[in-house]
Amino acid sequence: MKQFQFKIKDPVGIHARPAGIVVQEAKKFQSTITAKCNGKSADLKRIFTVMALGAKCGNILDVQVSGPDEDAAAAAIKSTLESKL
């Protein structure tokens, strides 16, 4: 299992456009990819669960990746979050 934290820098937080981009990236991998924020957990392959996190600017996402391609998936998700949020 791979884990990392990401601090949201986008002033609006997680909104539809970057959430959709993150979901599209997560769907490329077989691994299970989840994020936790504000006491909630989300499957990063499902846009409604990502939006339901209600993550705002300054919040910390705890991301966990587990599966056969977890190294590549963790790197790709981290890169996507850094470039979009």
mmCIF file with all atom_site columns, C-alpha atoms in Angstrom:
data_model
loop_
_atom_site.group_PDB
_atom_site.id
_atom_site.type_symbol
_atom_site.label_atom_id
_atom_site.label_alt_id
_atom_site.label_comp_id
_atom_site.label_asym_id
_atom_site.label_entity_id
_atom_site.label_seq_id
_atom_site.pdbx_PDB_ins_code
_atom_site.Cartn_x
_atom_site.Cartn_y
_atom_site.Cartn_z
_atom_site.occupancy
_atom_site.B_iso_or_equiv
_atom_site.pdbx_formal_charge
_atom_site.auth_seq_id
_atom_site.auth_comp_id
_atom_site.auth_asym_id
_atom_site.auth_atom_id
_atom_site.pdbx_PDB_model_num
ATOM 1  C CA . MET A 1 1  ? 0.000   0.000  0.000   1.00 0.00 ? 1  MET A CA 1
ATOM 2  C CA . LYS A 1 2  ? 1.180   3.493  -0.862  1.00 0.00 ? 2  LYS A CA 1
ATOM 3  C CA . GLN A 1 3  ? 0.084   6.550  1.089   1.00 0.00 ? 3  GLN A CA 1
ATOM 4  C CA . PHE A 1 4  ? 0.656   10.269 0.764   1.00 0.00 ? 4  PHE A CA 1
ATOM 5  C CA . GLN A 1 5  ? -0.875  13.534 1.895   1.00 0.00 ? 5  GLN A CA 1
ATOM 6  C CA . PHE A 1 6  ? -1.800  16.468 -0.292  1.00 0.00 ? 6  PHE A CA 1
ATOM 7  C CA . LYS A 1 7  ? -2.722  19.982 0.833   1.00 0.00 ? 7  LYS A CA 1
ATOM 8  C CA . ILE A 1 8  ? -5.364  21.600 -1.384  1.00 0.00 ? 8  ILE A CA 1
ATOM 9  C CA . LYS A 1 9  ? -4.127  24.922 -2.753  1.00 0.00 ? 9  LYS A CA 1
ATOM 10 C CA . ASP A 1 10 ? -6.988  25.781 -5.117  1.00 0.00 ? 10 ASP A CA 1
ATOM 11 C CA . PRO A 1 11 ? -8.926  28.694 -3.530  1.00 0.00 ? 11 PRO A CA 1
ATOM 12 C CA . VAL A 1 12 ? -12.237 27.025 -4.445  1.00 0.00 ? 12 VAL A CA 1
ATOM 13 C CA . GLY A 1 13 ? -11.227 23.588 -3.127  1.00 0.00 ? 13 GLY A CA 1
ATOM 14 C CA . ILE A 1 14 ? -12.267 20.446 -4.954  1.00 0.00 ? 14 ILE A CA 1
ATOM 15 C CA . HIS A 1 15 ? -14.863 21.441 -7.516  1.00 0.00 ? 15 HIS A CA 1
ATOM 16 C CA . ALA A 1 16 ? -16.274 19.647 -10.556 1.00 0.00 ? 16 ALA A CA 1
ATOM 17 C CA . ARG A 1 17 ? -13.554 20.225 -13.159 1.00 0.00 ? 17 ARG A CA 1
ATOM 18 C CA . PRO A 1 18 ? -10.489 19.090 -11.158 1.00 0.00 ? 18 PRO A CA 1
ATOM 19 C CA . ALA A 1 19 ? -12.517 16.317 -9.510  1.00 0.00 ? 19 ALA A CA 1
ATOM 20 C CA . GLY A 1 20 ? -13.388 14.980 -12.975 1.00 0.00 ? 20 GLY A CA 1
ATOM 21 C CA . ILE A 1 21 ? -9.750  15.093 -14.041 1.00 0.00 ? 21 ILE A CA 1
ATOM 22 C CA . VAL A 1 22 ? -8.633  13.206 -10.916 1.00 0.00 ? 22 VAL A CA 1
ATOM 23 C CA . VAL A 1 23 ? -11.365 10.584 -11.441 1.00 0.00 ? 23 VAL A CA 1
ATOM 24 C CA . GLN A 1 24 ? -10.358 10.085 -15.085 1.00 0.00 ? 24 GLN A CA 1
ATOM 25 C CA . GLU A 1 25 ? -6.739  9.555  -14.025 1.00 0.00 ? 25 GLU A CA 1
ATOM 26 C CA . ALA A 1 26 ? -7.698  7.134  -11.222 1.00 0.00 ? 26 ALA A CA 1
ATOM 27 C CA . LYS A 1 27 ? -9.803  5.018  -13.596 1.00 0.00 ? 27 LYS A CA 1
ATOM 28 C CA . LYS A 1 28 ? -6.680  4.204  -15.630 1.00 0.00 ? 28 LYS A CA 1
ATOM 29 C CA . PHE A 1 29 ? -5.432  1.934  -12.844 1.00 0.00 ? 29 PHE A CA 1
ATOM 30 C CA . GLN A 1 30 ? -6.535  -1.387 -11.346 1.00 0.00 ? 30 GLN A CA 1
ATOM 31 C CA . SER A 1 31 ? -5.566  -0.356 -7.818  1.00 0.00 ? 31 SER A CA 1
ATOM 32 C CA . THR A 1 32 ? -8.064  0.829  -5.241  1.00 0.00 ? 32 THR A CA 1
ATOM 33 C CA . ILE A 1 33 ? -7.520  4.556  -4.716  1.00 0.00 ? 33 ILE A CA 1
ATOM 34 C CA . THR A 1 34 ? -9.183  6.325  -1.789  1.00 0.00 ? 34 THR A CA 1
ATOM 35 C CA . ALA A 1 35 ? -8.905  9.733  -0.166  1.00 0.00 ? 35 ALA A CA 1
ATOM 36 C CA . LYS A 1 36 ? -9.928  10.853 3.300   1.00 0.00 ? 36 LYS A CA 1
ATOM 37 C CA . CYS A 1 37 ? -10.705 14.409 4.333   1.00 0.00 ? 37 CYS A CA 1
ATOM 38 C CA . ASN A 1 38 ? -12.851 15.974 7.060   1.00 0.00 ? 38 ASN A CA 1
ATOM 39 C CA . GLY A 1 39 ? -13.745 12.563 8.480   1.00 0.00 ? 39 GLY A CA 1
ATOM 40 C CA . LYS A 1 40 ? -15.118 11.352 5.127   1.00 0.00 ? 40 LYS A CA 1
ATOM 41 C CA . SER A 1 41 ? -13.717 8.803  2.718   1.00 0.00 ? 41 SER A CA 1
ATOM 42 C CA . ALA A 1 42 ? -14.009 8.761  -1.089  1.00 0.00 ? 42 ALA A CA 1
ATOM 43 C CA . ASP A 1 43 ? -13.292 6.337  -3.905  1.00 0.00 ? 43 ASP A CA 1
ATOM 44 C CA . LEU A 1 44 ? -11.251 8.464  -6.340  1.00 0.00 ? 44 LEU A CA 1
ATOM 45 C CA . LYS A 1 45 ? -12.802 6.571  -9.246  1.00 0.00 ? 45 LYS A CA 1
ATOM 46 C CA . ARG A 1 46 ? -16.280 7.954  -8.459  1.00 0.00 ? 46 ARG A CA 1
ATOM 47 C CA . ILE A 1 47 ? -16.871 11.671 -8.962  1.00 0.00 ? 47 ILE A CA 1
ATOM 48 C CA . PHE A 1 48 ? -19.821 11.953 -6.575  1.00 0.00 ? 48 PHE A CA 1
ATOM 49 C CA . THR A 1 49 ? -17.822 10.538 -3.673  1.00 0.00 ? 49 THR A CA 1
ATOM 50 C CA . VAL A 1 50 ? -14.949 12.918 -4.459  1.00 0.00 ? 50 VAL A CA 1
ATOM 51 C CA . MET A 1 51 ? -17.307 15.907 -4.520  1.00 0.00 ? 51 MET A CA 1
ATOM 52 C CA . ALA A 1 52 ? -18.965 14.726 -1.289  1.00 0.00 ? 52 ALA A CA 1
ATOM 53 C CA . LEU A 1 53 ? -15.668 15.145 0.577   1.00 0.00 ? 53 LEU A CA 1
ATOM 54 C CA . GLY A 1 54 ? -16.336 18.876 0.630   1.00 0.00 ? 54 GLY A CA 1
ATOM 55 C CA . ALA A 1 55 ? -12.592 19.535 0.613   1.00 0.00 ? 55 ALA A CA 1
ATOM 56 C CA . LYS A 1 56 ? -11.718 23.235 0.779   1.00 0.00 ? 56 LYS A CA 1
ATOM 57 C CA . CYS A 1 57 ? -8.524  25.214 0.317   1.00 0.00 ? 57 CYS A CA 1
ATOM 58 C CA . GLY A 1 58 ? -6.050  24.310 3.050   1.00 0.00 ? 58 GLY A CA 1
ATOM 59 C CA . ASN A 1 59 ? -7.594  20.901 3.792   1.00 0.00 ? 59 ASN A CA 1
ATOM 60 C CA . ILE A 1 60 ? -5.334  17.844 3.758   1.00 0.00 ? 60 ILE A CA 1
ATOM 61 C CA . LEU A 1 61 ? -6.225  14.803 1.654   1.00 0.00 ? 61 LEU A CA 1
ATOM 62 C CA . ASP A 1 62 ? -4.913  11.472 2.942   1.00 0.00 ? 62 ASP A CA 1
ATOM 63 C CA . VAL A 1 63 ? -4.601  9.319  -0.176  1.00 0.00 ? 63 VAL A CA 1
ATOM 64 C CA . GLN A 1 64 ? -4.188  5.530  -0.067  1.00 0.00 ? 64 GLN A CA 1
ATOM 65 C CA . VAL A 1 65 ? -3.431  3.357  -3.083  1.00 0.00 ? 65 VAL A CA 1
ATOM 66 C CA . SER A 1 66 ? -3.506  -0.422 -2.920  1.00 0.00 ? 66 SER A CA 1
ATOM 67 C CA . GLY A 1 67 ? -3.249  -2.935 -5.734  1.00 0.00 ? 67 GLY A CA 1
ATOM 68 C CA . PRO A 1 68 ? -1.089  -4.424 -8.471  1.00 0.00 ? 68 PRO A CA 1
ATOM 69 C CA . ASP A 1 69 ? -0.122  -1.078 -10.035 1.00 0.00 ? 69 ASP A CA 1
ATOM 70 C CA . GLU A 1 70 ? -0.030  0.994  -6.849  1.00 0.00 ? 70 GLU A CA 1
ATOM 71 C CA . ASP A 1 71 ? 3.376   2.584  -7.511  1.00 0.00 ? 71 ASP A CA 1
ATOM 72 C CA . ALA A 1 72 ? 2.367   4.005  -10.881 1.00 0.00 ? 72 ALA A CA 1
ATOM 73 C CA . ALA A 1 73 ? -1.126  4.910  -9.646  1.00 0.00 ? 73 ALA A CA 1
ATOM 74 C CA . ALA A 1 74 ? 0.164   6.801  -6.598  1.00 0.00 ? 74 ALA A CA 1
ATOM 75 C CA . ALA A 1 75 ? 2.661   8.740  -8.704  1.00 0.00 ? 75 ALA A CA 1
ATOM 76 C CA . ALA A 1 76 ? 0.040   9.635  -11.320 1.00 0.00 ? 76 ALA A CA 1
ATOM 77 C CA . ILE A 1 77 ? -2.594  10.717 -8.786  1.00 0.00 ? 77 ILE A CA 1
ATOM 78 C CA . LYS A 1 78 ? -0.084  12.802 -6.828  1.00 0.00 ? 78 LYS A CA 1
ATOM 79 C CA . SER A 1 79 ? 1.058   14.511 -10.036 1.00 0.00 ? 79 SER A CA 1
ATOM 80 C CA . THR A 1 80 ? -2.532  15.170 -11.112 1.00 0.00 ? 80 THR A CA 1
ATOM 81 C CA . LEU A 1 81 ? -3.471  16.642 -7.734  1.00 0.00 ? 81 LEU A CA 1
ATOM 82 C CA . GLU A 1 82 ? -0.407  18.894 -7.757  1.00 0.00 ? 82 GLU A CA 1
ATOM 83 C CA . SER A 1 83 ? -1.146  20.212 -11.232 1.00 0.00 ? 83 SER A CA 1
ATOM 84 C CA . LYS A 1 84 ? -4.937  20.642 -10.833 1.00 0.00 ? 84 LYS A CA 1
ATOM 85 C CA . LEU A 1 85 ? -5.484  21.537 -7.155  1.00 0.00 ? 85 LEU A CA 1
#
